Short mmCIF file of C-alpha atoms and ligand atoms in Angstrom, two decimals:
data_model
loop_
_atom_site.label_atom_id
_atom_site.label_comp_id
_atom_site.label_asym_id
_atom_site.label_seq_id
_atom_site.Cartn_x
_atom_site.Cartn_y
_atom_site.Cartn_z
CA UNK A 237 0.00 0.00 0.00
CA UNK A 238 1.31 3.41 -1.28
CA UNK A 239 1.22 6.67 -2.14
CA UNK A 240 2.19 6.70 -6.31
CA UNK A 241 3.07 9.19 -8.31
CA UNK A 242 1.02 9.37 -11.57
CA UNK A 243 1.76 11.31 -14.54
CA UNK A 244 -1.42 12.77 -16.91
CA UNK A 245 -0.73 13.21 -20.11
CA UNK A 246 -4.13 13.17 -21.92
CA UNK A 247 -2.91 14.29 -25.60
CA UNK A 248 -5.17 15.34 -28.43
CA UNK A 249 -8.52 14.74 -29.83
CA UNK A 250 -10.83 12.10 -27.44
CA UNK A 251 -7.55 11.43 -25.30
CA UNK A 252 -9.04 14.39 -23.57
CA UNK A 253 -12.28 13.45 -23.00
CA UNK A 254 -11.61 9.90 -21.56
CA UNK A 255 -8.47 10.77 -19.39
CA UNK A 256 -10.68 12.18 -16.42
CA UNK A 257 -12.97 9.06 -16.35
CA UNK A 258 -9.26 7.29 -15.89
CA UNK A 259 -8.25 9.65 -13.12
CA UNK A 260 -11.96 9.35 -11.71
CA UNK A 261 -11.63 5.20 -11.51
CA UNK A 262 -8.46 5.72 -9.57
CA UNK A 263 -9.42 8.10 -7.17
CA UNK A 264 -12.96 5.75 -6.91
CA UNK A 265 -10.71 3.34 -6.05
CA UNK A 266 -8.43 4.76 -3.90
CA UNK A 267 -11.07 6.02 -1.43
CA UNK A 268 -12.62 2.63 -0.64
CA UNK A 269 -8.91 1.01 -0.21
CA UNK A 270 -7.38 2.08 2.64
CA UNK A 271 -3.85 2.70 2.08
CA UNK A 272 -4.36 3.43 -1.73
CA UNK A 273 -4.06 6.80 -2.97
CA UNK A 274 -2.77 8.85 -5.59
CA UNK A 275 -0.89 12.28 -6.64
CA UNK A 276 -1.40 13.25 -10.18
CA UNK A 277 0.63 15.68 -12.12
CA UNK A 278 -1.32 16.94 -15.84
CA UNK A 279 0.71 17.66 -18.08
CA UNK A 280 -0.23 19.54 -21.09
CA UNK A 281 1.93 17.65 -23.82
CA UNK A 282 0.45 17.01 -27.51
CA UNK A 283 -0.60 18.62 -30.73
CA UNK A 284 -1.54 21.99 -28.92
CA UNK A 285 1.74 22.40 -27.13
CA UNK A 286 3.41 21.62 -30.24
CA UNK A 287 1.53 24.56 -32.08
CA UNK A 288 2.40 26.89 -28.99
CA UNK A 289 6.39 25.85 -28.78
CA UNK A 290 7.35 23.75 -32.24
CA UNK A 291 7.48 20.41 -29.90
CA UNK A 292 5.15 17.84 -28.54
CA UNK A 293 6.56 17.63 -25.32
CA UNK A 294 9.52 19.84 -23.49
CA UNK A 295 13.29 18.83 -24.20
CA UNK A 296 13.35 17.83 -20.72
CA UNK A 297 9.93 16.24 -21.05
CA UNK A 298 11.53 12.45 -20.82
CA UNK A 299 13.55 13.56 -17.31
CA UNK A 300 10.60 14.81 -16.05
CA UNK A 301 8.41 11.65 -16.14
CA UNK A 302 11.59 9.52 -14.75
CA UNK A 303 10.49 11.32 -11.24
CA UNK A 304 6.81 8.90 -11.36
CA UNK A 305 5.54 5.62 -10.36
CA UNK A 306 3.13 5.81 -13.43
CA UNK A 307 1.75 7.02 -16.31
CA UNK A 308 -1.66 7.38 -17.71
CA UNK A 309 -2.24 8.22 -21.07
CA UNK A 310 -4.75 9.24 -24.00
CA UNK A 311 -3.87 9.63 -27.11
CA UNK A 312 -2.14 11.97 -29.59
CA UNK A 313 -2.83 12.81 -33.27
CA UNK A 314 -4.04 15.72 -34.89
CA UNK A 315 -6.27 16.58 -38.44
CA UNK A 316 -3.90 18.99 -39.35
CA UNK A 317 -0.46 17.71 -38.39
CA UNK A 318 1.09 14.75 -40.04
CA UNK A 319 1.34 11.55 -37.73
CA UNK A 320 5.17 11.12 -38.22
CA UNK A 321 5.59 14.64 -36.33
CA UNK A 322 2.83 13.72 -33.55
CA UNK A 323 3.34 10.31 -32.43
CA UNK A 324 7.19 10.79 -32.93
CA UNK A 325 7.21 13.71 -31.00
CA UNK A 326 5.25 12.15 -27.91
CA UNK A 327 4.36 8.34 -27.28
CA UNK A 328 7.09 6.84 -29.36
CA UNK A 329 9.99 8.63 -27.55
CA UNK A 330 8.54 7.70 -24.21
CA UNK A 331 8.20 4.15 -25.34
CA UNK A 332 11.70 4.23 -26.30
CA UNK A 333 13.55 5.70 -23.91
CA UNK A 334 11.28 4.07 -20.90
CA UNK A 335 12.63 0.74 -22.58
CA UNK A 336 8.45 -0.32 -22.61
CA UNK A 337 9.07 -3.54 -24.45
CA UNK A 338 6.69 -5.10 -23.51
CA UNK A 339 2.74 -3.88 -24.85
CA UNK A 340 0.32 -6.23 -23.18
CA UNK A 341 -3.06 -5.94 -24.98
CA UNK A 342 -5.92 -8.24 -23.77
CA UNK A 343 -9.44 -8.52 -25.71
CA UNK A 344 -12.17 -9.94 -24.28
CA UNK A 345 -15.98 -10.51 -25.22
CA UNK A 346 -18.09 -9.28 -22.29
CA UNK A 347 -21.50 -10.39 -21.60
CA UNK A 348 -23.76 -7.90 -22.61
CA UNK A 349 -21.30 -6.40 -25.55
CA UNK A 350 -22.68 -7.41 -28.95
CA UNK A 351 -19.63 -8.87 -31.59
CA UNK A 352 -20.17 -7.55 -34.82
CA UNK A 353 -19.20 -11.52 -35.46
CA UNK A 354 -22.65 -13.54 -35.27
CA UNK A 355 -22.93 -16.65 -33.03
CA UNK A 356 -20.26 -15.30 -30.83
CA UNK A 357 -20.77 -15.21 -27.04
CA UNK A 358 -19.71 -13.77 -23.80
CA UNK A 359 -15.99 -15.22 -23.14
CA UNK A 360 -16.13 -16.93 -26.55
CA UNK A 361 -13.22 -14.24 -27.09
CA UNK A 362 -10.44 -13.92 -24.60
CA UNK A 363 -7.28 -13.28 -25.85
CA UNK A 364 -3.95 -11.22 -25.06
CA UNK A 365 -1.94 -9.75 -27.69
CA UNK A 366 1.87 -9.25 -26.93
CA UNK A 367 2.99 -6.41 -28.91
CA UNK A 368 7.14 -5.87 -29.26
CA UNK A 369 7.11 -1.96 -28.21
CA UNK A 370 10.35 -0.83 -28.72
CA UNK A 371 12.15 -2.14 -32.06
CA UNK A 372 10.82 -3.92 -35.18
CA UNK A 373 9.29 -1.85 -37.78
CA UNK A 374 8.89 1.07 -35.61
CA UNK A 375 12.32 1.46 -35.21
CA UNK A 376 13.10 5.24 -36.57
CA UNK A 377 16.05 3.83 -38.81
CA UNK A 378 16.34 4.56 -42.23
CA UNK A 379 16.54 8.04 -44.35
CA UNK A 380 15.91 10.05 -47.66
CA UNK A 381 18.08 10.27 -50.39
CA UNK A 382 17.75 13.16 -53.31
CA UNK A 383 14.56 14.17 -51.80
CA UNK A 384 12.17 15.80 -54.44
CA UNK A 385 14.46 14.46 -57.85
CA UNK A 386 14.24 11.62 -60.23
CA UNK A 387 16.69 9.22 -58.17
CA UNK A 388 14.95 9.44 -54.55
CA UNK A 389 15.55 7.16 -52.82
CA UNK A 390 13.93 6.13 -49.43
CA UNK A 391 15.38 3.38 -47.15
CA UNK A 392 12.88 2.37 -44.04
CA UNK A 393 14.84 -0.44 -41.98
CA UNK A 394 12.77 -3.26 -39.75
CA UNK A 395 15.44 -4.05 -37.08
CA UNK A 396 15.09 -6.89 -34.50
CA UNK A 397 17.81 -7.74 -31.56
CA UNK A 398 17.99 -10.66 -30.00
CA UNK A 399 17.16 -9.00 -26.45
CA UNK A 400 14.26 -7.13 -27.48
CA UNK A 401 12.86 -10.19 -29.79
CA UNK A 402 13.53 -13.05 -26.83
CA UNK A 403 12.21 -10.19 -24.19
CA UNK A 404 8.76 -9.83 -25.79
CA UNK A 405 8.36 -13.84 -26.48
CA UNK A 406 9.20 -14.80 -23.18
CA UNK A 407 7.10 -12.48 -21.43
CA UNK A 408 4.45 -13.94 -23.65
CA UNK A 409 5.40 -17.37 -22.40
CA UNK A 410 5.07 -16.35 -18.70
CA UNK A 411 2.25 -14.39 -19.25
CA UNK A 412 0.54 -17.72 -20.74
CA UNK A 413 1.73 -19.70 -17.84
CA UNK A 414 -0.04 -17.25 -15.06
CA UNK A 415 -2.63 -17.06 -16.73
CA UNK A 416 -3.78 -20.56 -16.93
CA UNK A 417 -6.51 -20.54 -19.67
CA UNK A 418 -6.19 -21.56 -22.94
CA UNK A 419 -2.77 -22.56 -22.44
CA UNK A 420 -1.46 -21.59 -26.31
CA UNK A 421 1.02 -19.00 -27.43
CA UNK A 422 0.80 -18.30 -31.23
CA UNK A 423 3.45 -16.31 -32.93
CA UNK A 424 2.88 -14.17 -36.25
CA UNK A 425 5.35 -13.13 -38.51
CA UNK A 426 6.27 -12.91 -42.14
CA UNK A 427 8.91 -14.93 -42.63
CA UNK A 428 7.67 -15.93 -45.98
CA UNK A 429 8.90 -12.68 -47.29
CA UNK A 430 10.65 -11.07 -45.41
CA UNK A 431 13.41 -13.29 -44.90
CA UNK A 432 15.81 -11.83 -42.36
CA UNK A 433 14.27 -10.70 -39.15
CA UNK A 434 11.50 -12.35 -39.83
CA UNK A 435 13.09 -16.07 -39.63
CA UNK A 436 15.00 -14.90 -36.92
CA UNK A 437 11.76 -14.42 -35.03
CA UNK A 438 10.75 -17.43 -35.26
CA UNK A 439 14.25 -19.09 -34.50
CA UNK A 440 13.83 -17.08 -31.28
CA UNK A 441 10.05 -18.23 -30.42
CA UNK A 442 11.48 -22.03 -31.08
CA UNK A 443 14.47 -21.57 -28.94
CA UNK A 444 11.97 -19.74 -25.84
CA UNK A 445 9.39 -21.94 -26.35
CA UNK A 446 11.77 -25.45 -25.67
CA UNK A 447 12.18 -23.71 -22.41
CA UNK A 448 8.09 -24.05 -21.93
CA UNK A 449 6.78 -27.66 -22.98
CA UNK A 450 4.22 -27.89 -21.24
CA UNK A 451 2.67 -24.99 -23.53
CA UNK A 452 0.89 -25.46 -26.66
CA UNK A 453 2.64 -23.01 -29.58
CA UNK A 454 1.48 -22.51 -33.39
CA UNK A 455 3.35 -19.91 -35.73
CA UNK A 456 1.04 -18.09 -38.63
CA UNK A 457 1.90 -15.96 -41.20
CA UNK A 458 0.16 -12.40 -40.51
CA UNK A 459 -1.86 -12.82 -43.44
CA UNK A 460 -3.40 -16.02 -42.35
CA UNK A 461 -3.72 -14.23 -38.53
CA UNK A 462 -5.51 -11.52 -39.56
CA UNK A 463 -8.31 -13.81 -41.54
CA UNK A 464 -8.16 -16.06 -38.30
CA UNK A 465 -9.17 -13.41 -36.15
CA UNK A 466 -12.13 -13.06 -37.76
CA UNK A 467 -13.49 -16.24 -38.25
CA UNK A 468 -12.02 -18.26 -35.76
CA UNK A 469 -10.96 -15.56 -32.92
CA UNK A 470 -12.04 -18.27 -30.12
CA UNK A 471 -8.82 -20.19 -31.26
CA UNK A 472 -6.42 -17.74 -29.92
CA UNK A 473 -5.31 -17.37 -25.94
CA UNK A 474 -2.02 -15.43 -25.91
CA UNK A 475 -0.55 -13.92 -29.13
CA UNK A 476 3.07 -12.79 -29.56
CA UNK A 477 3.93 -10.70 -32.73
CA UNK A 478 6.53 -7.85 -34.03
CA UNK A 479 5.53 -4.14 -33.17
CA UNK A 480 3.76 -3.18 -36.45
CA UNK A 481 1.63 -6.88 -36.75
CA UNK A 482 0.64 -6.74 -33.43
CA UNK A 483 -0.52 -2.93 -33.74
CA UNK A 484 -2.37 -4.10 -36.35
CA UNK A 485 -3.72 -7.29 -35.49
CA UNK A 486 -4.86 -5.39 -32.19
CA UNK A 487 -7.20 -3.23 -34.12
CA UNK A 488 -8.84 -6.27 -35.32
CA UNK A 489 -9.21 -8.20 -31.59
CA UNK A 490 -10.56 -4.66 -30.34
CA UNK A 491 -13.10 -4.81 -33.19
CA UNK A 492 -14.38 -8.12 -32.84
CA UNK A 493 -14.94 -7.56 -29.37
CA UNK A 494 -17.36 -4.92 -29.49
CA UNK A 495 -15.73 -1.90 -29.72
CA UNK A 496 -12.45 -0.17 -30.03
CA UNK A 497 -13.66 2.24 -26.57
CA UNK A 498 -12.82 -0.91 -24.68
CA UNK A 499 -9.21 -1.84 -25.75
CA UNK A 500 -6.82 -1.07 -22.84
CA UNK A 501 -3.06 -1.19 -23.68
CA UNK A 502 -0.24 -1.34 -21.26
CA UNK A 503 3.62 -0.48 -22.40
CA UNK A 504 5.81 -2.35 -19.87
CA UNK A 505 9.36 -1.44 -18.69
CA UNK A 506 9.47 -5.14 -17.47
CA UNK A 507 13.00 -4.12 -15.39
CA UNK A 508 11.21 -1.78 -13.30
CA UNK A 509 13.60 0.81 -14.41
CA UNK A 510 11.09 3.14 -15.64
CA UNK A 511 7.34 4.30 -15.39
CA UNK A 512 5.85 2.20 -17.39
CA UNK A 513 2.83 3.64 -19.49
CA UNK A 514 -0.88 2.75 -19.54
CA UNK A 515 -3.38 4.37 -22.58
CA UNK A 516 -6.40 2.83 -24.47
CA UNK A 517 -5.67 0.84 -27.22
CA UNK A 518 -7.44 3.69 -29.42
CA UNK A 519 -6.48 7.13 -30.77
CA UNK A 520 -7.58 10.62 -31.13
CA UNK A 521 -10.72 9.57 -33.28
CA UNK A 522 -10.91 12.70 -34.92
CA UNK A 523 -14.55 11.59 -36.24
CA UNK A 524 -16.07 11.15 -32.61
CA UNK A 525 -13.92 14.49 -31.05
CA UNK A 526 -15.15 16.69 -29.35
CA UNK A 527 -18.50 15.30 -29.13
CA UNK A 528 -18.22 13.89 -25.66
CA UNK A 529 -19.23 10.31 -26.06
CA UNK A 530 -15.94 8.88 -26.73
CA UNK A 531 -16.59 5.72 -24.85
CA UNK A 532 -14.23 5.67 -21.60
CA UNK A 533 -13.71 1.88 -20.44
CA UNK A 534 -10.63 1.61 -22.57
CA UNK A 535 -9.15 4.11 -20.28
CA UNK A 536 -10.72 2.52 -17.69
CA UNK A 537 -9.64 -0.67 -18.38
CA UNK A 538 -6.10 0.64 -18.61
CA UNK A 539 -6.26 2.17 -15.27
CA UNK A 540 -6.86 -1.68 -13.76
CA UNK A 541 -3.72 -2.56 -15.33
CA UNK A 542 -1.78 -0.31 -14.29
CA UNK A 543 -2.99 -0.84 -10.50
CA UNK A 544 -2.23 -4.70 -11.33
CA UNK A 545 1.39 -3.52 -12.57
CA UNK A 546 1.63 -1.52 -9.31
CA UNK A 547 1.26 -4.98 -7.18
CA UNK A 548 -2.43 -3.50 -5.86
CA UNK A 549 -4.28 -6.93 -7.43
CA UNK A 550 -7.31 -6.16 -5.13
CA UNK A 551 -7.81 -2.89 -6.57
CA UNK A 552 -7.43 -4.07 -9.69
CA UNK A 553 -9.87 -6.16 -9.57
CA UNK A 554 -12.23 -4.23 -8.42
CA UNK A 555 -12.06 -2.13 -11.26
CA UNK A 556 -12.10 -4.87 -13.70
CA UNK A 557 -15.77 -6.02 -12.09
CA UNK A 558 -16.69 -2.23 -12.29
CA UNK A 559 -16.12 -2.55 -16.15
CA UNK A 560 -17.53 -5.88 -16.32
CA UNK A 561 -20.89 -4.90 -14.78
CA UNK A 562 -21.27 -1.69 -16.24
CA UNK A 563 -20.96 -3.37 -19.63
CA UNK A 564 -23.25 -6.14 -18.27
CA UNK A 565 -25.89 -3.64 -16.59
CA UNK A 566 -26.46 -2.02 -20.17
CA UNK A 567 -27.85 1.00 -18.34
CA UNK A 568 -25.43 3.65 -19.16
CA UNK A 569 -23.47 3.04 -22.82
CA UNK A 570 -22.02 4.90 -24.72
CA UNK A 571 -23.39 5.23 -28.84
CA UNK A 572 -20.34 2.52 -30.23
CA UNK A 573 -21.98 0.10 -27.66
CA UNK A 574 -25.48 1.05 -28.48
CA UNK A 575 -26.36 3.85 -26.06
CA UNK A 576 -27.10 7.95 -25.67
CA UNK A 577 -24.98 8.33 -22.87
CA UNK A 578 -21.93 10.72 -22.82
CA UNK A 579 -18.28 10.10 -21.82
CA UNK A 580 -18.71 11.53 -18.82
CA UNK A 581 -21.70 9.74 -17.27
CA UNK A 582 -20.17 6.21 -18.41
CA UNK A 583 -17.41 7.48 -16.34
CA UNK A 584 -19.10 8.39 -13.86
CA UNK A 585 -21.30 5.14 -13.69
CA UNK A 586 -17.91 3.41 -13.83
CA UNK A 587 -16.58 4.34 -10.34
CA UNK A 588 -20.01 4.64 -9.10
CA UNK A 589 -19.88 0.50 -9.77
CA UNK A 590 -15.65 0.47 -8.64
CA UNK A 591 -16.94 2.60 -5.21
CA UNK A 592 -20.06 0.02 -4.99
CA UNK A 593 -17.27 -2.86 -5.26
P1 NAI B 295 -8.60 5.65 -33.87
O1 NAI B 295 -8.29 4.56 -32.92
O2 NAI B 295 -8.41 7.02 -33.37
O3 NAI B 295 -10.11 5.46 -34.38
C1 NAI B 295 -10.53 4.31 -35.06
C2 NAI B 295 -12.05 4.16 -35.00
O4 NAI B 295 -12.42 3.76 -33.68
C3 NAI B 295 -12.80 5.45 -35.28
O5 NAI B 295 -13.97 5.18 -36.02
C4 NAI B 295 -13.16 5.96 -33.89
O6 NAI B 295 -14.32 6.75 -33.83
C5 NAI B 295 -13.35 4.67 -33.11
N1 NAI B 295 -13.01 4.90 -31.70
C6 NAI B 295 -11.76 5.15 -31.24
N2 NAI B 295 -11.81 5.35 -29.92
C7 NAI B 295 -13.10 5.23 -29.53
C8 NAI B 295 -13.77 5.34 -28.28
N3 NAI B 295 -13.12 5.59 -27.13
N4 NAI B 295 -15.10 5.17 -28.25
C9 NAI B 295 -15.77 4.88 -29.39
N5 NAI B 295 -15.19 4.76 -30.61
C10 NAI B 295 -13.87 4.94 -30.68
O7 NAI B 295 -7.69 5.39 -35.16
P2 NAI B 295 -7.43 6.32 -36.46
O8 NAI B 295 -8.69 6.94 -36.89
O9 NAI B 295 -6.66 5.49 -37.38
O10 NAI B 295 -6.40 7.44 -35.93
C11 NAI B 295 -6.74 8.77 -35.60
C12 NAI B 295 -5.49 9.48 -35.08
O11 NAI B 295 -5.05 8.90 -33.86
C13 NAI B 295 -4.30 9.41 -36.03
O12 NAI B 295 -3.61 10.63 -35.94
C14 NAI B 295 -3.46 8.29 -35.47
O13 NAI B 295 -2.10 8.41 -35.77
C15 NAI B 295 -3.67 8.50 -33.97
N6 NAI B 295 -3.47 7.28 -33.19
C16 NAI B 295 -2.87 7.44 -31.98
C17 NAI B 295 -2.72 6.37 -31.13
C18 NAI B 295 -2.15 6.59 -29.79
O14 NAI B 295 -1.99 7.72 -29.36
N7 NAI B 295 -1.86 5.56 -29.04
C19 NAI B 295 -3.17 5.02 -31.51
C20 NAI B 295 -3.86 4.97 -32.80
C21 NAI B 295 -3.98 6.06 -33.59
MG1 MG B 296 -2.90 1.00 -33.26
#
């Protein structure tokens, strides 16, 4: 039981509409666990800063966050500035430099949340995505050659190390292992094509996995994964794939599970060495902005994890049965779940249900 340090940093577009329903479920659950509490520092990092002072965050923006236990997160991305400046400027640095290489992205089918699959019910879905955070084809290596003549030539580089590849597999592994459900760990990659880091991946998953026998494994090619999640998503328990397939194939899991206002996402510095960093799956969903019913339980959902990450399991818990019941309840929904209500009143209704236990 502690006192932690959180850092705000709700972004752009509906980033800052559900942030305070995140902040609400944590001070919710702070005041009925005694011992629990929280001091949050906003800060006002994102597209807006960047139009005030040329940057997305302050050059000392990275030190600053080293000083917290935590950090929640909304999202960044703007209509009118290109994605390569925004999420380069904010998320991927602190990624980077917090070492998060480990993105942990569960999707679940709750009762009461409608698939847009038919036949599919509650808990028919229930799978965790393990996204490689750090390296892969988000790595910013590459460059531009003879920009704007006849000979450009652009060079974008996928690069994989052994740490960051074996880091992200085994944590899958373990992860698996806790977890006790399905008992599976299926990797995705293209080694098919792409012949180098690819096939290196999967040497890596082989050479983890020997170390795990008593676990069930299956490698697909992303193709084939991305087809599988839609018509056989129930086949899937814990997923392990490269930064860019996972981002991807995360969309679709969030998708088939109702919504993509209920994907939580949380970036892992496994060493401990850092904050580690907690956000909905989703972005700035600049056709929803500003409209106030950006539906919160992503956030939400986010905040349990990060109280799980934090050792408080109890209070975790309680906030996953808040979720779980408000989705079940069907009272108070937001529109991309069926419903008229607002962001704010979901959130509200949210740690009503966390406060009610
Ligand atoms: P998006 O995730 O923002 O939106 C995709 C779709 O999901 C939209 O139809 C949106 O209305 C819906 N949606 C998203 N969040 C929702 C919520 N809480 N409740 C109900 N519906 C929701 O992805 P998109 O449109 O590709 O990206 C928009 C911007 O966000 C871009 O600038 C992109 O780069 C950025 N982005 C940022 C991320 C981050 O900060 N982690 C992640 C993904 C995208
Ligand atoms: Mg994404």
């Amino acid at each position: 039981m502690a006192e932690y340090k959180v850092a705000v940093i709700p972004g752009d577009g509906v980033g800052l509409e559900v942030i305070d329903e995140g902040r609400k479920a944590l001070e919710a659950v702070a005041g009925v666990t005694d011992g629990l509490s929280f001091q949050f520092t906003e800060f006002p990092w994102g597209s807006e800063f960047y139009r005030e002072t040329g940057k997305l965050m302050p050059d000392d923006g990275i030190e600053t966050l080293k000083g917290f236990d935590t950090i929640l997160f909304g999202a960044v991305g703007d209509p009118n500035i290109p994605d390569h400046i925004t999420l380069h400027g904010l998320l991927l640095p602190m990624r980077r430099s917090f070492d998060q290489g480990v993105c942990i992205r569960p999707a679940y089918l709750y009762p009461g949340v409608e698939s847009p699959l038919s036949g599919k019910k509650a808990g028919d879905i229930d799978m965790v995505i393990f996204r490689e955070n750090t390296e892969g084809e988000y790595a910013p290596v590459g460059g531009r050659l003879y920009a704007g003549t006849a000979h450009e030539t652009v060079v974008q580089t996928n690069m994989f190390t052994r740490r960051g590849t074996e880091r992200i597999i085994r944590a899958a592994f373990e992860y698996c292992v806790r977890r006790n459900k399905g008992n599976k760990v299926t990797s995705v990659t293209k080694s098919n094509a792409q012949s180098f880091g690819m096939v290196f991946w999967d040497e890596v998953f082989a050479d983890v996995a020997a170390d795990f026998p008593q676990i069930e494994t299956e490698s697909l090619l992303v193709d084939r994964a991305a087809m599988d999640f839609v018509r056989w998503p129930e086949d899937f328990d814990v997923v392990v794939a490269s930064n860019l397939f996972a981002d991807i194939l995360s969309d679709i899991a969030a998708v088939v599970t109702g919504s993509m206002g209920l994907a939580p996402s949380a970036n892992i510095n496994p060493e401990r060495e850092y904050p580690s960093l907690f956000e909905p799956v989703h972005g700035a969903a600049f056709d929803i902005m500003g409209k106030g019913i950006a539906n919160p339980l992503a956030t939400v959902s986010a905040v349990a994890m990060m109280l799980d990450h934090l050792g408080e399991q109890e209070a975790a818990e309680r906030v996953d049965r808040a979720v779980a019941r408000c989705l079940e309840q069907r009272t108070v929904l937001t529109a991309d779940l069926g419903g008229t209500a607002t962001t704010a009143e979901m959130g509200y209704e949210a740690a009503r249900l966390i406060r009610e236990g």
